[in-house]
Short mmCIF file of C-alpha atoms in Angstrom, two decimals:
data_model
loop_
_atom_site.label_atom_id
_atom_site.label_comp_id
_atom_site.label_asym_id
_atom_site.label_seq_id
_atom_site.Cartn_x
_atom_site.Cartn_y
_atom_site.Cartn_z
CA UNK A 168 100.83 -138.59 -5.51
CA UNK A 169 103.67 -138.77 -3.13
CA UNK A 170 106.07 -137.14 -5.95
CA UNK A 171 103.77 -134.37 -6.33
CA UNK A 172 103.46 -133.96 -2.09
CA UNK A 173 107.14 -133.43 -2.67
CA UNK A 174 107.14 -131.20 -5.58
CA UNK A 175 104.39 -128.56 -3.26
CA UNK A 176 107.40 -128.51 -0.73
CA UNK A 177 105.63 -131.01 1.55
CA UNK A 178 107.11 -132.71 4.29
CA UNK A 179 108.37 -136.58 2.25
CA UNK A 180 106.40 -139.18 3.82
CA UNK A 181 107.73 -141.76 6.37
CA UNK A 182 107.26 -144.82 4.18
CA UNK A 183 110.23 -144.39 1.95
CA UNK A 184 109.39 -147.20 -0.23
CA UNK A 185 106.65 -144.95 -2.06
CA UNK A 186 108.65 -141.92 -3.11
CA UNK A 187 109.63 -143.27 -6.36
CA UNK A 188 105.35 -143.84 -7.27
CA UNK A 189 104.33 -141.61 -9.75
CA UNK A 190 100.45 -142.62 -10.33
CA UNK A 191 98.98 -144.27 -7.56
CA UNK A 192 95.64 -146.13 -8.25
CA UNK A 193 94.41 -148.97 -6.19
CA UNK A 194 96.34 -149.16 -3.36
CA UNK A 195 95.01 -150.35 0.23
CA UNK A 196 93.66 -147.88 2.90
CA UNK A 197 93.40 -145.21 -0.16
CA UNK A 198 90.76 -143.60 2.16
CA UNK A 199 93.60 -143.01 4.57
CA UNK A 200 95.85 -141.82 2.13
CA UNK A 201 92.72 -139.36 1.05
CA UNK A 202 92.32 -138.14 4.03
CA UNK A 203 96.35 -137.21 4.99
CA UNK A 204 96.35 -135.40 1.58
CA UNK A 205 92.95 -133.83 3.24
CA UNK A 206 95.55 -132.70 6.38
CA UNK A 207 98.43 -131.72 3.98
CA UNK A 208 96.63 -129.54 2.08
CA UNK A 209 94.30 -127.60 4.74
CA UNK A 210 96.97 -125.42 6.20
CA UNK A 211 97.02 -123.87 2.33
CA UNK A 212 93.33 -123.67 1.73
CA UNK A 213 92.52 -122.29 5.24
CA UNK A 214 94.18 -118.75 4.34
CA UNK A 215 91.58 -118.59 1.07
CA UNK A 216 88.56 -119.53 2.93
CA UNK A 217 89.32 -116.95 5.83
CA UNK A 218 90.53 -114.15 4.17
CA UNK A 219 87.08 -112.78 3.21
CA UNK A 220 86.47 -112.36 7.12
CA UNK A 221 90.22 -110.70 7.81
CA UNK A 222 90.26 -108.17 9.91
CA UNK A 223 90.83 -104.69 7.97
CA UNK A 224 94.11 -103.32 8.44
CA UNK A 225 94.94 -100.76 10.93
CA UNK A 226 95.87 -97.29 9.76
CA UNK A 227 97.50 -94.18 11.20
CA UNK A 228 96.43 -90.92 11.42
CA UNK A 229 99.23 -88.44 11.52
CA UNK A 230 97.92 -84.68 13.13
CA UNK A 231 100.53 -82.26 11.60
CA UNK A 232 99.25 -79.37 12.78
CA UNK A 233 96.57 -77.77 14.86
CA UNK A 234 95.42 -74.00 14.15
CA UNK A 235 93.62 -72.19 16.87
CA UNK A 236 92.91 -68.43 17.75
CA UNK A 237 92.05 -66.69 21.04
CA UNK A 238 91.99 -63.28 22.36
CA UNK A 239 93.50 -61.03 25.30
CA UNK A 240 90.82 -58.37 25.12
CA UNK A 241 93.50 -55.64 25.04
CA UNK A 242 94.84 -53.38 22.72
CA UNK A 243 98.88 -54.25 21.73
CA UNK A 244 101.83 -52.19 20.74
CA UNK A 245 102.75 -54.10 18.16
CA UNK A 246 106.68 -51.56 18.40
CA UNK A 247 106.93 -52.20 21.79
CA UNK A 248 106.70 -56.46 20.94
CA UNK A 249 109.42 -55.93 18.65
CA UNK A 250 111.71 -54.01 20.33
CA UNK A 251 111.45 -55.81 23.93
CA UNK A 252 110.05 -58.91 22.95
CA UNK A 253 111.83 -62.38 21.99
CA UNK A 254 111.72 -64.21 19.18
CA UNK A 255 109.68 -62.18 17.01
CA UNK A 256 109.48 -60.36 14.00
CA UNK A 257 107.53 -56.97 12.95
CA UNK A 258 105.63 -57.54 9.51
CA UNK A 259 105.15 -54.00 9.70
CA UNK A 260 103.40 -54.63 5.96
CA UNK A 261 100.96 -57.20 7.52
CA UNK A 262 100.84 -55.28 10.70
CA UNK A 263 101.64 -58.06 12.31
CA UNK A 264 104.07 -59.33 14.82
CA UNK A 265 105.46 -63.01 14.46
CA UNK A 266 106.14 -65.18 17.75
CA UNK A 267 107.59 -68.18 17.92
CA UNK A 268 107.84 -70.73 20.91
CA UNK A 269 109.91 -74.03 21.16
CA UNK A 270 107.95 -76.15 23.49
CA UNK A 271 105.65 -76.55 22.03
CA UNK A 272 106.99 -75.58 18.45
CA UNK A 273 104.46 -73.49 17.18
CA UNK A 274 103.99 -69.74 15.51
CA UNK A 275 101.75 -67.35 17.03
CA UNK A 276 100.67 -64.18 14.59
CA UNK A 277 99.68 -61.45 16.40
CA UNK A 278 97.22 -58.19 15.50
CA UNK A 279 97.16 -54.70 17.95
CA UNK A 280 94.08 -55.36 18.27
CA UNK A 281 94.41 -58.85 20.60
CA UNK A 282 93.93 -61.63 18.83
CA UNK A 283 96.35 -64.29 18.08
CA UNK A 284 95.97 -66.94 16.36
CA UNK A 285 98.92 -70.27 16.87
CA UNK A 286 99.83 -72.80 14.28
CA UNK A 287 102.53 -75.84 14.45
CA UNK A 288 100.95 -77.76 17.03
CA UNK A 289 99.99 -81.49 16.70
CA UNK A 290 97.47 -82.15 19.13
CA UNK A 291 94.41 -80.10 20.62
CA UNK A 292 96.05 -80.03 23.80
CA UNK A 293 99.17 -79.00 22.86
CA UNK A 294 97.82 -75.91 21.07
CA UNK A 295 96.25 -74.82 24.08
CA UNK A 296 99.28 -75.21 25.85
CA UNK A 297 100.89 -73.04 23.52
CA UNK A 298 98.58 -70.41 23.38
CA UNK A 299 98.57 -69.42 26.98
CA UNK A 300 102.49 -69.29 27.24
CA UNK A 301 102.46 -67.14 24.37
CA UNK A 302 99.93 -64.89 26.59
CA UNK A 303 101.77 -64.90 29.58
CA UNK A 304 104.70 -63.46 27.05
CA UNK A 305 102.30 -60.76 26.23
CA UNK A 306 101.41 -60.25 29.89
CA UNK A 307 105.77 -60.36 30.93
CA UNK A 308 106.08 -56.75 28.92
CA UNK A 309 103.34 -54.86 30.78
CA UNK A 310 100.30 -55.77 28.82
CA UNK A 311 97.15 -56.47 31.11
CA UNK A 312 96.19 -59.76 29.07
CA UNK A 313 93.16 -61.34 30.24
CA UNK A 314 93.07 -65.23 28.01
CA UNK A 315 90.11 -65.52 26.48
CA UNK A 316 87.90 -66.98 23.36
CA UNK A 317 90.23 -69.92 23.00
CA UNK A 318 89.06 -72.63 19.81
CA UNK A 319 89.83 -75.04 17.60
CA UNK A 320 90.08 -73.37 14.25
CA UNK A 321 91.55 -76.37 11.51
CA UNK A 322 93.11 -79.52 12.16
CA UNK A 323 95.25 -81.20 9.08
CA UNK A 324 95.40 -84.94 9.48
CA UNK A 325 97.57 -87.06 6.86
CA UNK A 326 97.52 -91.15 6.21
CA UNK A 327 98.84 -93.68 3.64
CA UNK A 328 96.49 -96.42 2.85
CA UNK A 329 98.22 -99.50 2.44
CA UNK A 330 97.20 -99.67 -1.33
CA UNK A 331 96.58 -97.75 -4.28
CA UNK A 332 93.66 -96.13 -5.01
CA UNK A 333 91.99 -96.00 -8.97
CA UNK A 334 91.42 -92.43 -8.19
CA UNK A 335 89.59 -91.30 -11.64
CA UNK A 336 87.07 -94.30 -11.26
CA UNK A 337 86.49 -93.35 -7.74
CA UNK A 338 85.93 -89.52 -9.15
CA UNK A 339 83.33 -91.37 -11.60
CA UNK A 340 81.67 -93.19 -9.11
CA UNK A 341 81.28 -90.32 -6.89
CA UNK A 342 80.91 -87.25 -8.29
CA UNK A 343 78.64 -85.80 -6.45
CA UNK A 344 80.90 -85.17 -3.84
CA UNK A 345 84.46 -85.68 -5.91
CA UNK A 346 86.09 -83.40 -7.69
CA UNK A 347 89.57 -84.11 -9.81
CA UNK A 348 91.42 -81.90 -12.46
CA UNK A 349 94.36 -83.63 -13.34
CA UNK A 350 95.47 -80.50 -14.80
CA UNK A 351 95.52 -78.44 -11.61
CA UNK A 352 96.09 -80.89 -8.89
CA UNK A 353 97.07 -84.58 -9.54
CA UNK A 354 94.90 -85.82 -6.36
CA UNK A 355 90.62 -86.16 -6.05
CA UNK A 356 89.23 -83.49 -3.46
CA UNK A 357 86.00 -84.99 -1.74
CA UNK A 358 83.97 -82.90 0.26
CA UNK A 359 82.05 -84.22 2.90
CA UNK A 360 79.45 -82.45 5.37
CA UNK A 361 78.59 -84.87 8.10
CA UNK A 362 81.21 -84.29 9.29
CA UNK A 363 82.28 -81.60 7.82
CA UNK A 364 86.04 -82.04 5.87
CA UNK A 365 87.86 -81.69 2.91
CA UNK A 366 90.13 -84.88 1.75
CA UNK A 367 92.55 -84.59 -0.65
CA UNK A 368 93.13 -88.17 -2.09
CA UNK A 369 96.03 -89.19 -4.52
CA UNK A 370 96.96 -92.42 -6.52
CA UNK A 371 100.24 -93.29 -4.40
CA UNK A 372 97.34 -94.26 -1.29
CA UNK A 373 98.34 -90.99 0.34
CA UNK A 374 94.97 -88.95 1.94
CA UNK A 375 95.14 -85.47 3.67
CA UNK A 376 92.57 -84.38 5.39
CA UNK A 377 91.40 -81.03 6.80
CA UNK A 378 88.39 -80.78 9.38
CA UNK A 379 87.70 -78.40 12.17
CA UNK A 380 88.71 -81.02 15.02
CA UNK A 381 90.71 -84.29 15.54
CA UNK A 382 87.22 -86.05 16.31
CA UNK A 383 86.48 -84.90 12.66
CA UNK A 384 89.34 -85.94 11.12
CA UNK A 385 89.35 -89.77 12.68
CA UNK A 386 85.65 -89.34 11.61
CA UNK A 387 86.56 -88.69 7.96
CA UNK A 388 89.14 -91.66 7.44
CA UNK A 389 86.36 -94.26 9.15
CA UNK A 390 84.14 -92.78 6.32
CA UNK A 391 86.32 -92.69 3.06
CA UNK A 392 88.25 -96.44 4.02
CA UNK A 393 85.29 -98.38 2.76
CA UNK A 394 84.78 -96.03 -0.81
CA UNK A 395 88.37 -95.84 -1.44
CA UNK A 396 88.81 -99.81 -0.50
CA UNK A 397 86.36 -100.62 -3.66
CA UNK A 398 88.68 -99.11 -6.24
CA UNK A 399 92.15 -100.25 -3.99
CA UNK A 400 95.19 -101.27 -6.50
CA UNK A 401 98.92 -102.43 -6.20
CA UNK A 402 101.37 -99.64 -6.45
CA UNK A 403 103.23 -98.90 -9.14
CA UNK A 404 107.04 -98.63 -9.08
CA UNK A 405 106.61 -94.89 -9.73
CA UNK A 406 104.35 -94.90 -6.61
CA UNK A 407 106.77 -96.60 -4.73
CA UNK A 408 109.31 -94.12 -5.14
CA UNK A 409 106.97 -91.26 -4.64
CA UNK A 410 106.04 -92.84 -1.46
CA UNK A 411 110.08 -93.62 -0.02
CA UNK A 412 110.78 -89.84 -1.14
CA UNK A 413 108.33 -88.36 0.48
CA UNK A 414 109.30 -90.25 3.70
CA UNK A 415 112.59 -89.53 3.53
CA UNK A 416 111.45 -85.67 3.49
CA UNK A 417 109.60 -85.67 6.52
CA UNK A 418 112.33 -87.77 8.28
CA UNK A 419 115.10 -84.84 7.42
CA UNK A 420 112.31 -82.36 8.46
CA UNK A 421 111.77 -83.82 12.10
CA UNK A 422 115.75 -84.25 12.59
CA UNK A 423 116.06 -80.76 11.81
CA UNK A 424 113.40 -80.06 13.73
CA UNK A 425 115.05 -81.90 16.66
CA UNK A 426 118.06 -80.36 15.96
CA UNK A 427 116.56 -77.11 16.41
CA UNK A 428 115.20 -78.19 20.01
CA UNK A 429 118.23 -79.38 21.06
CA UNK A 430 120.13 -75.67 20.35
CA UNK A 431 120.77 -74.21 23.58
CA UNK A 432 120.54 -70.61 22.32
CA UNK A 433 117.90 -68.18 23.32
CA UNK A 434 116.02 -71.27 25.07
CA UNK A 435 112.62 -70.66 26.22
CA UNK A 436 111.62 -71.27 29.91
CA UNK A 437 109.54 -74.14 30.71
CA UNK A 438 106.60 -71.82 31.80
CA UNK A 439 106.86 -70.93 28.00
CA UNK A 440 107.43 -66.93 29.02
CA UNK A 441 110.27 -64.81 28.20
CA UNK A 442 113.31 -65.95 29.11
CA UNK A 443 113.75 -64.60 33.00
CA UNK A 444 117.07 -62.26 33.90
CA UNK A 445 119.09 -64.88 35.45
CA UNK A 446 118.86 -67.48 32.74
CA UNK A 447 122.32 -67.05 30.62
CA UNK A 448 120.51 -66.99 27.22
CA UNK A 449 121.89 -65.43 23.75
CA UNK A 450 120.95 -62.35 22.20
CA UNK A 451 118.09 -61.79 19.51
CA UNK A 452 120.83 -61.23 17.18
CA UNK A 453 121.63 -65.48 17.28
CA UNK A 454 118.56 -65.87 16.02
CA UNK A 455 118.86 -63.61 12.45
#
């Protein structure tokens, strides 16, 4: 008993004398000797016993971008943007003018007849923040904006499950509100309406989600955890590499995102306006 002790990785015991004992059968105080294998052993069997009652493991929900719309109740020259306004572009084809702010980073489409509508943001508040300095733009080249009708429109929300996910018996098992074609999109798209969202689930662990708030999205992850958790699997090597590659992407995409907020051309003011006279900023020509 004492070789095997050894053999687990044990600590040897203090009386040297019984290392070399293979099979150990009467011996005195055996009840002793039951009870430190007892103590040896329960560090081992504790993990087995608890891990029915683990907690579940924490996951993050990544916001990467917040669409919202609001109006200025006034009719725009969409020419007079263009030619006196910065950092946009005439889609004279979509006729539509194209804004773009730094701080926040975010794109604001614009229609003559007043509404805007703002993508790129990653949080509620940010978008609002982003939608009134893109009206106070408007209102720097003469136009009598008055902010209005500000909401919400879509909020995409991504998160990687720590696990794989058996994604055509989860399709089985819940069909009624799954739907995967393997042949037109390699991921299960499960529709829920309390409250309201559209996931996009995929085999790597991967799950996108698009609801009308953040509230919803959060919402949606508490819900599809414990389905997804039933048909949970170890990740493949192909996964794997799926999974590093697709980090890697999004890392080079914030650096050059960061590199982009750290140019110092045509900067944006704080107030998130046009740039003001005495700033020294470059032409709209740096920015072709």
């Amino acid at each position: 008993m004492a070789t095997a002790i050894q053999k687990n990785g044990m600590k040897p015991l203090t009386n040297g004398s019984l290392n070399h004992v293979e099979n150990v059968t009467n011996l005195d105080g055996a009840d002793i000797c039951s009870d430190t294998k007892d103590v040896l052993f329960e560090e081992q069997s504790q993990p087995q016993v608890d891990a029915p009652d683990m907690e579940p493991p924490e996951v993050d929900i990544m916001i990467n971008n917040v669409v919202c719309s609001f109006s200025v109740r006034c009719h725009l020259n969409l020419r007079e943007i263009a030619l006196n306004g910065s950092n946009v572009e005439y889609r004279r084809e979509n006729g539509m003018i194209t804004m773009k702010l730094r701080r926040p980073y975010t794109t604001a489409s614009i229609w003559s007849s007043g509404k805007i509508t703002c993508t790129g943001a990653t949080s509620e508040d940010q978008a609002k923040i982003a939608a009134r300095r893109f009206a106070r733009s408007l209102q720097k080249l003469g136009f009598k904006v008055r902010f209005n009708n500000f909401r919400v429109v879509n909020v995409l929300g991504t998160c990687t499950l720590p696990f794989g996910i058996k994604i055509t018996s989860f399709s089985v098992r819940y069909k009624e509100n799954a739907d995967y074609e393997p042949e037109l999109h390699p991921g299960v798209t499960y529709r829920l309406k309390d409250p309201k969202a559209t996931l996009k689930i995929f085999s790597t662990g991967s799950v996108t989600v698009t609801a009308p708030n953040v509230a919803a999205v959060q919402a949606a992850i508490e819900h599809i955890f414990p389905l997804v958790y039933e048909f949970r699997k170890e990740r493949s090597a192909e996964d794997a590499m799926l999974l590093q590659s697709k980090k890697r992407n999004s890392g080079t995409g914030k650096r050059n995102r960061e590199e982009f907020l750290r140019d110092p051309v045509a900067l944006i003011d704080e107030e998130g306006g046009l740039p003001s006279e005495d700033d020294d900023v470059g032409s709209d020509a740096s920015w072709d």
